Amino acid sequence: MGQKLFVAALLLITAAYAWGLGWIAWGFARAGGAVGWGLALGVTILLVLTVWVTWREVLFGMRAGRVGREYGGAPPSAGGEAAVQDDGPGDQDATGSASRTAQARAEFEAARAAIQEDPSRESDWRAWFRLALAYDAVRDRRNARMATRRAIDLYRGA
């Protein structure tokens, strides 16, 4: 619930920013002249880019959430599709962080090997989402997003 409130707050802030950009663009357009119209056009392009990027990220989040709920509700397959489990900060000892890092690395290697070694898994959205979770656990956000996008595409095609 807290994440939804955070996203709603960010959307409200983005809406206020877009409104401000629109107001500025309108002011430049009313000023007239080549410079005013040029600045109005530049600010309008910035406004359109802001709305487009925000919309794209919100859609990505909603689709990833849908895939995540479906993945979380599905029983693990024979390939051992369990996500990396975090014991939480209260269950750590001095080596807790190191053991979680090693566990995350091992899960990442297993998820990557599952896709690379079995060609039939290449079109399995669950395998790609497992890989995305493993990338996220080893803090490789760029590849986690790439794997999540692939999982979403395969999920939508299934």
mmCIF file of C-alpha atoms in Angstrom:
data_model
loop_
_atom_site.group_PDB
_atom_site.id
_atom_site.type_symbol
_atom_site.label_atom_id
_atom_site.label_comp_id
_atom_site.label_asym_id
_atom_site.label_seq_id
_atom_site.Cartn_x
_atom_site.Cartn_y
_atom_site.Cartn_z
ATOM 1 C CA MET A 1 0.000 0.000 0.000
ATOM 2 C CA GLY A 2 2.869 2.351 0.791
ATOM 3 C CA GLN A 3 4.300 1.908 -2.693
ATOM 4 C CA LYS A 4 0.966 2.834 -4.265
ATOM 5 C CA LEU A 5 0.807 6.006 -2.196
ATOM 6 C CA PHE A 6 4.372 6.849 -3.179
ATOM 7 C CA VAL A 7 3.549 6.372 -6.879
ATOM 8 C CA ALA A 8 0.403 8.473 -6.490
ATOM 9 C CA ALA A 9 2.450 11.253 -4.861
ATOM 10 C CA LEU A 10 5.004 11.113 -7.661
ATOM 11 C CA LEU A 11 2.226 11.289 -10.248
ATOM 12 C CA LEU A 12 0.766 14.341 -8.516
ATOM 13 C CA ILE A 13 4.180 16.009 -8.468
ATOM 14 C CA THR A 14 4.653 15.171 -12.153
ATOM 15 C CA ALA A 15 1.191 16.569 -12.944
ATOM 16 C CA ALA A 16 2.073 19.822 -11.136
ATOM 17 C CA TYR A 17 5.364 19.964 -13.053
ATOM 18 C CA ALA A 18 3.532 19.371 -16.353
ATOM 19 C CA TRP A 19 0.998 22.062 -15.487
ATOM 20 C CA GLY A 20 3.849 24.475 -14.721
ATOM 21 C CA LEU A 21 5.554 23.668 -18.015
ATOM 22 C CA GLY A 22 2.283 24.226 -19.844
ATOM 23 C CA TRP A 23 1.858 27.572 -18.116
ATOM 24 C CA ILE A 24 5.395 28.618 -19.050
ATOM 25 C CA ALA A 25 4.905 27.511 -22.662
ATOM 26 C CA TRP A 26 1.661 29.494 -22.818
ATOM 27 C CA GLY A 27 3.441 32.567 -21.483
ATOM 28 C CA PHE A 28 6.186 32.290 -24.099
ATOM 29 C CA ALA A 29 3.594 31.814 -26.848
ATOM 30 C CA ARG A 30 1.670 34.908 -25.698
ATOM 31 C CA ALA A 31 4.873 36.927 -25.773
ATOM 32 C CA GLY A 32 5.049 36.216 -29.498
ATOM 33 C CA GLY A 33 7.983 36.782 -31.764
ATOM 34 C CA ALA A 34 10.420 34.189 -33.023
ATOM 35 C CA VAL A 35 12.160 33.805 -29.672
ATOM 36 C CA GLY A 36 8.887 33.460 -27.739
ATOM 37 C CA TRP A 37 7.490 30.865 -30.127
ATOM 38 C CA GLY A 38 10.792 28.985 -30.176
ATOM 39 C CA LEU A 39 10.918 28.841 -26.383
ATOM 40 C CA ALA A 40 7.250 27.819 -26.279
ATOM 41 C CA LEU A 41 7.987 24.996 -28.705
ATOM 42 C CA GLY A 42 10.995 23.844 -26.651
ATOM 43 C CA VAL A 43 9.049 23.847 -23.391
ATOM 44 C CA THR A 44 6.138 22.027 -25.083
ATOM 45 C CA ILE A 45 8.527 19.323 -26.308
ATOM 46 C CA LEU A 46 9.823 18.981 -22.744
ATOM 47 C CA LEU A 47 6.219 18.722 -21.514
ATOM 48 C CA VAL A 48 5.371 15.979 -24.040
ATOM 49 C CA LEU A 49 8.530 14.038 -23.132
ATOM 50 C CA THR A 50 7.687 14.292 -19.429
ATOM 51 C CA VAL A 51 4.182 12.938 -19.936
ATOM 52 C CA TRP A 52 5.380 10.169 -22.286
ATOM 53 C CA VAL A 53 8.163 8.935 -19.985
ATOM 54 C CA THR A 54 5.878 9.024 -16.955
ATOM 55 C CA TRP A 55 3.153 7.098 -18.789
ATOM 56 C CA ARG A 56 5.654 4.516 -20.039
ATOM 57 C CA GLU A 57 7.075 3.939 -16.555
ATOM 58 C CA VAL A 58 3.641 3.664 -14.948
ATOM 59 C CA LEU A 59 2.599 1.085 -17.553
ATOM 60 C CA PHE A 60 5.835 -0.836 -16.978
ATOM 61 C CA GLY A 61 5.195 -0.866 -13.237
ATOM 62 C CA MET A 62 1.600 -2.025 -13.629
ATOM 63 C CA ARG A 63 2.547 -4.777 -16.070
ATOM 64 C CA ALA A 64 5.491 -5.906 -13.943
ATOM 65 C CA GLY A 65 3.192 -5.994 -10.921
ATOM 66 C CA ARG A 66 0.680 -8.133 -12.796
ATOM 67 C CA VAL A 67 3.413 -10.550 -13.910
ATOM 68 C CA GLY A 68 4.832 -10.592 -10.383
ATOM 69 C CA ARG A 69 1.450 -11.434 -8.854
ATOM 70 C CA GLU A 70 0.968 -14.237 -11.380
ATOM 71 C CA TYR A 71 4.505 -15.512 -10.752
ATOM 72 C CA GLY A 72 4.080 -15.351 -6.992
ATOM 73 C CA GLY A 73 0.763 -17.209 -7.118
ATOM 74 C CA ALA A 74 2.086 -20.021 -9.288
ATOM 75 C CA PRO A 75 3.541 -23.145 -7.732
ATOM 76 C CA PRO A 76 7.250 -23.634 -8.405
ATOM 77 C CA SER A 77 7.925 -25.803 -11.430
ATOM 78 C CA ALA A 78 10.206 -28.800 -11.579
ATOM 79 C CA GLY A 79 13.050 -26.467 -12.562
ATOM 80 C CA GLY A 80 13.065 -24.969 -9.075
ATOM 81 C CA GLU A 81 11.663 -21.527 -9.793
ATOM 82 C CA ALA A 82 11.836 -20.215 -6.264
ATOM 83 C CA ALA A 83 12.642 -16.558 -5.843
ATOM 84 C CA VAL A 84 15.548 -15.402 -3.731
ATOM 85 C CA GLN A 85 14.265 -15.087 -0.185
ATOM 86 C CA ASP A 86 15.353 -12.304 2.083
ATOM 87 C CA ASP A 87 15.358 -13.133 5.766
ATOM 88 C CA GLY A 88 15.105 -9.470 6.678
ATOM 89 C CA PRO A 89 17.444 -7.309 8.717
ATOM 90 C CA GLY A 90 16.390 -8.801 12.050
ATOM 91 C CA ASP A 91 17.616 -12.297 11.163
ATOM 92 C CA GLN A 92 21.194 -11.350 10.266
ATOM 93 C CA ASP A 93 24.318 -12.266 12.071
ATOM 94 C CA ALA A 94 27.808 -11.042 11.220
ATOM 95 C CA THR A 95 27.902 -13.274 8.138
ATOM 96 C CA GLY A 96 24.215 -12.824 7.227
ATOM 97 C CA SER A 97 24.861 -10.246 4.569
ATOM 98 C CA ALA A 98 27.652 -12.274 2.990
ATOM 99 C CA SER A 99 25.555 -15.443 2.970
ATOM 100 C CA ARG A 100 22.610 -13.603 1.365
ATOM 101 C CA THR A 101 24.936 -12.210 -1.281
ATOM 102 C CA ALA A 102 26.291 -15.691 -1.984
ATOM 103 C CA GLN A 103 22.743 -17.075 -2.090
ATOM 104 C CA ALA A 104 21.684 -14.321 -4.501
ATOM 105 C CA ARG A 105 24.693 -14.988 -6.722
ATOM 106 C CA ALA A 106 23.923 -18.738 -6.733
ATOM 107 C CA GLU A 107 20.261 -18.089 -7.628
ATOM 108 C CA PHE A 108 21.361 -15.748 -10.403
ATOM 109 C CA GLU A 109 23.676 -18.377 -11.877
ATOM 110 C CA ALA A 110 20.931 -21.011 -11.668
ATOM 111 C CA ALA A 111 18.342 -18.724 -13.317
ATOM 112 C CA ARG A 112 20.732 -17.735 -16.102
ATOM 113 C CA ALA A 113 21.806 -21.330 -16.694
ATOM 114 C CA ALA A 114 18.171 -22.463 -16.854
ATOM 115 C CA ILE A 115 17.530 -20.141 -19.800
ATOM 116 C CA GLN A 116 20.840 -20.726 -21.562
ATOM 117 C CA GLU A 117 20.911 -24.515 -21.295
ATOM 118 C CA ASP A 118 17.282 -25.298 -22.141
ATOM 119 C CA PRO A 119 16.101 -23.769 -25.455
ATOM 120 C CA SER A 120 12.451 -24.383 -24.551
ATOM 121 C CA ARG A 121 12.827 -22.005 -21.572
ATOM 122 C CA GLU A 122 13.719 -19.146 -23.921
ATOM 123 C CA SER A 123 9.988 -18.516 -24.456
ATOM 124 C CA ASP A 124 8.943 -19.111 -20.827
ATOM 125 C CA TRP A 125 7.978 -15.869 -19.113
ATOM 126 C CA ARG A 126 8.398 -17.462 -15.686
ATOM 127 C CA ALA A 127 12.065 -18.232 -16.418
ATOM 128 C CA TRP A 128 12.667 -14.644 -17.524
ATOM 129 C CA PHE A 129 10.917 -13.224 -14.473
ATOM 130 C CA ARG A 130 12.982 -15.507 -12.250
ATOM 131 C CA LEU A 131 16.083 -14.155 -13.999
ATOM 132 C CA ALA A 132 14.828 -10.592 -13.445
ATOM 133 C CA LEU A 133 14.414 -11.263 -9.729
ATOM 134 C CA ALA A 134 17.887 -12.790 -9.617
ATOM 135 C CA TYR A 135 19.398 -9.774 -11.406
ATOM 136 C CA ASP A 136 17.638 -7.517 -8.919
ATOM 137 C CA ALA A 137 18.996 -9.553 -6.001
ATOM 138 C CA VAL A 138 22.567 -9.059 -7.250
ATOM 139 C CA ARG A 139 21.780 -5.350 -7.754
ATOM 140 C CA ASP A 140 22.035 -5.292 -11.554
ATOM 141 C CA ARG A 141 19.036 -3.033 -12.133
ATOM 142 C CA ARG A 142 19.579 -2.448 -15.861
ATOM 143 C CA ASN A 143 19.545 -6.134 -16.734
ATOM 144 C CA ALA A 144 16.706 -6.740 -14.258
ATOM 145 C CA ARG A 145 14.554 -4.269 -16.181
ATOM 146 C CA MET A 146 15.554 -5.887 -19.478
ATOM 147 C CA ALA A 147 14.613 -9.346 -18.205
ATOM 148 C CA THR A 148 11.358 -7.991 -16.752
ATOM 149 C CA ARG A 149 10.477 -6.423 -20.102
ATOM 150 C CA ARG A 150 11.166 -9.743 -21.806
ATOM 151 C CA ALA A 151 8.973 -11.551 -19.243
ATOM 152 C CA ILE A 152 6.175 -9.027 -19.792
ATOM 153 C CA ASP A 153 6.361 -9.440 -23.573
ATOM 154 C CA LEU A 154 6.270 -13.231 -23.288
ATOM 155 C CA TYR A 155 3.460 -13.082 -20.712
ATOM 156 C CA ARG A 156 1.366 -10.856 -22.972
ATOM 157 C CA GLY A 157 2.011 -13.174 -25.918
ATOM 158 C CA ALA A 158 1.014 -16.290 -23.979
#
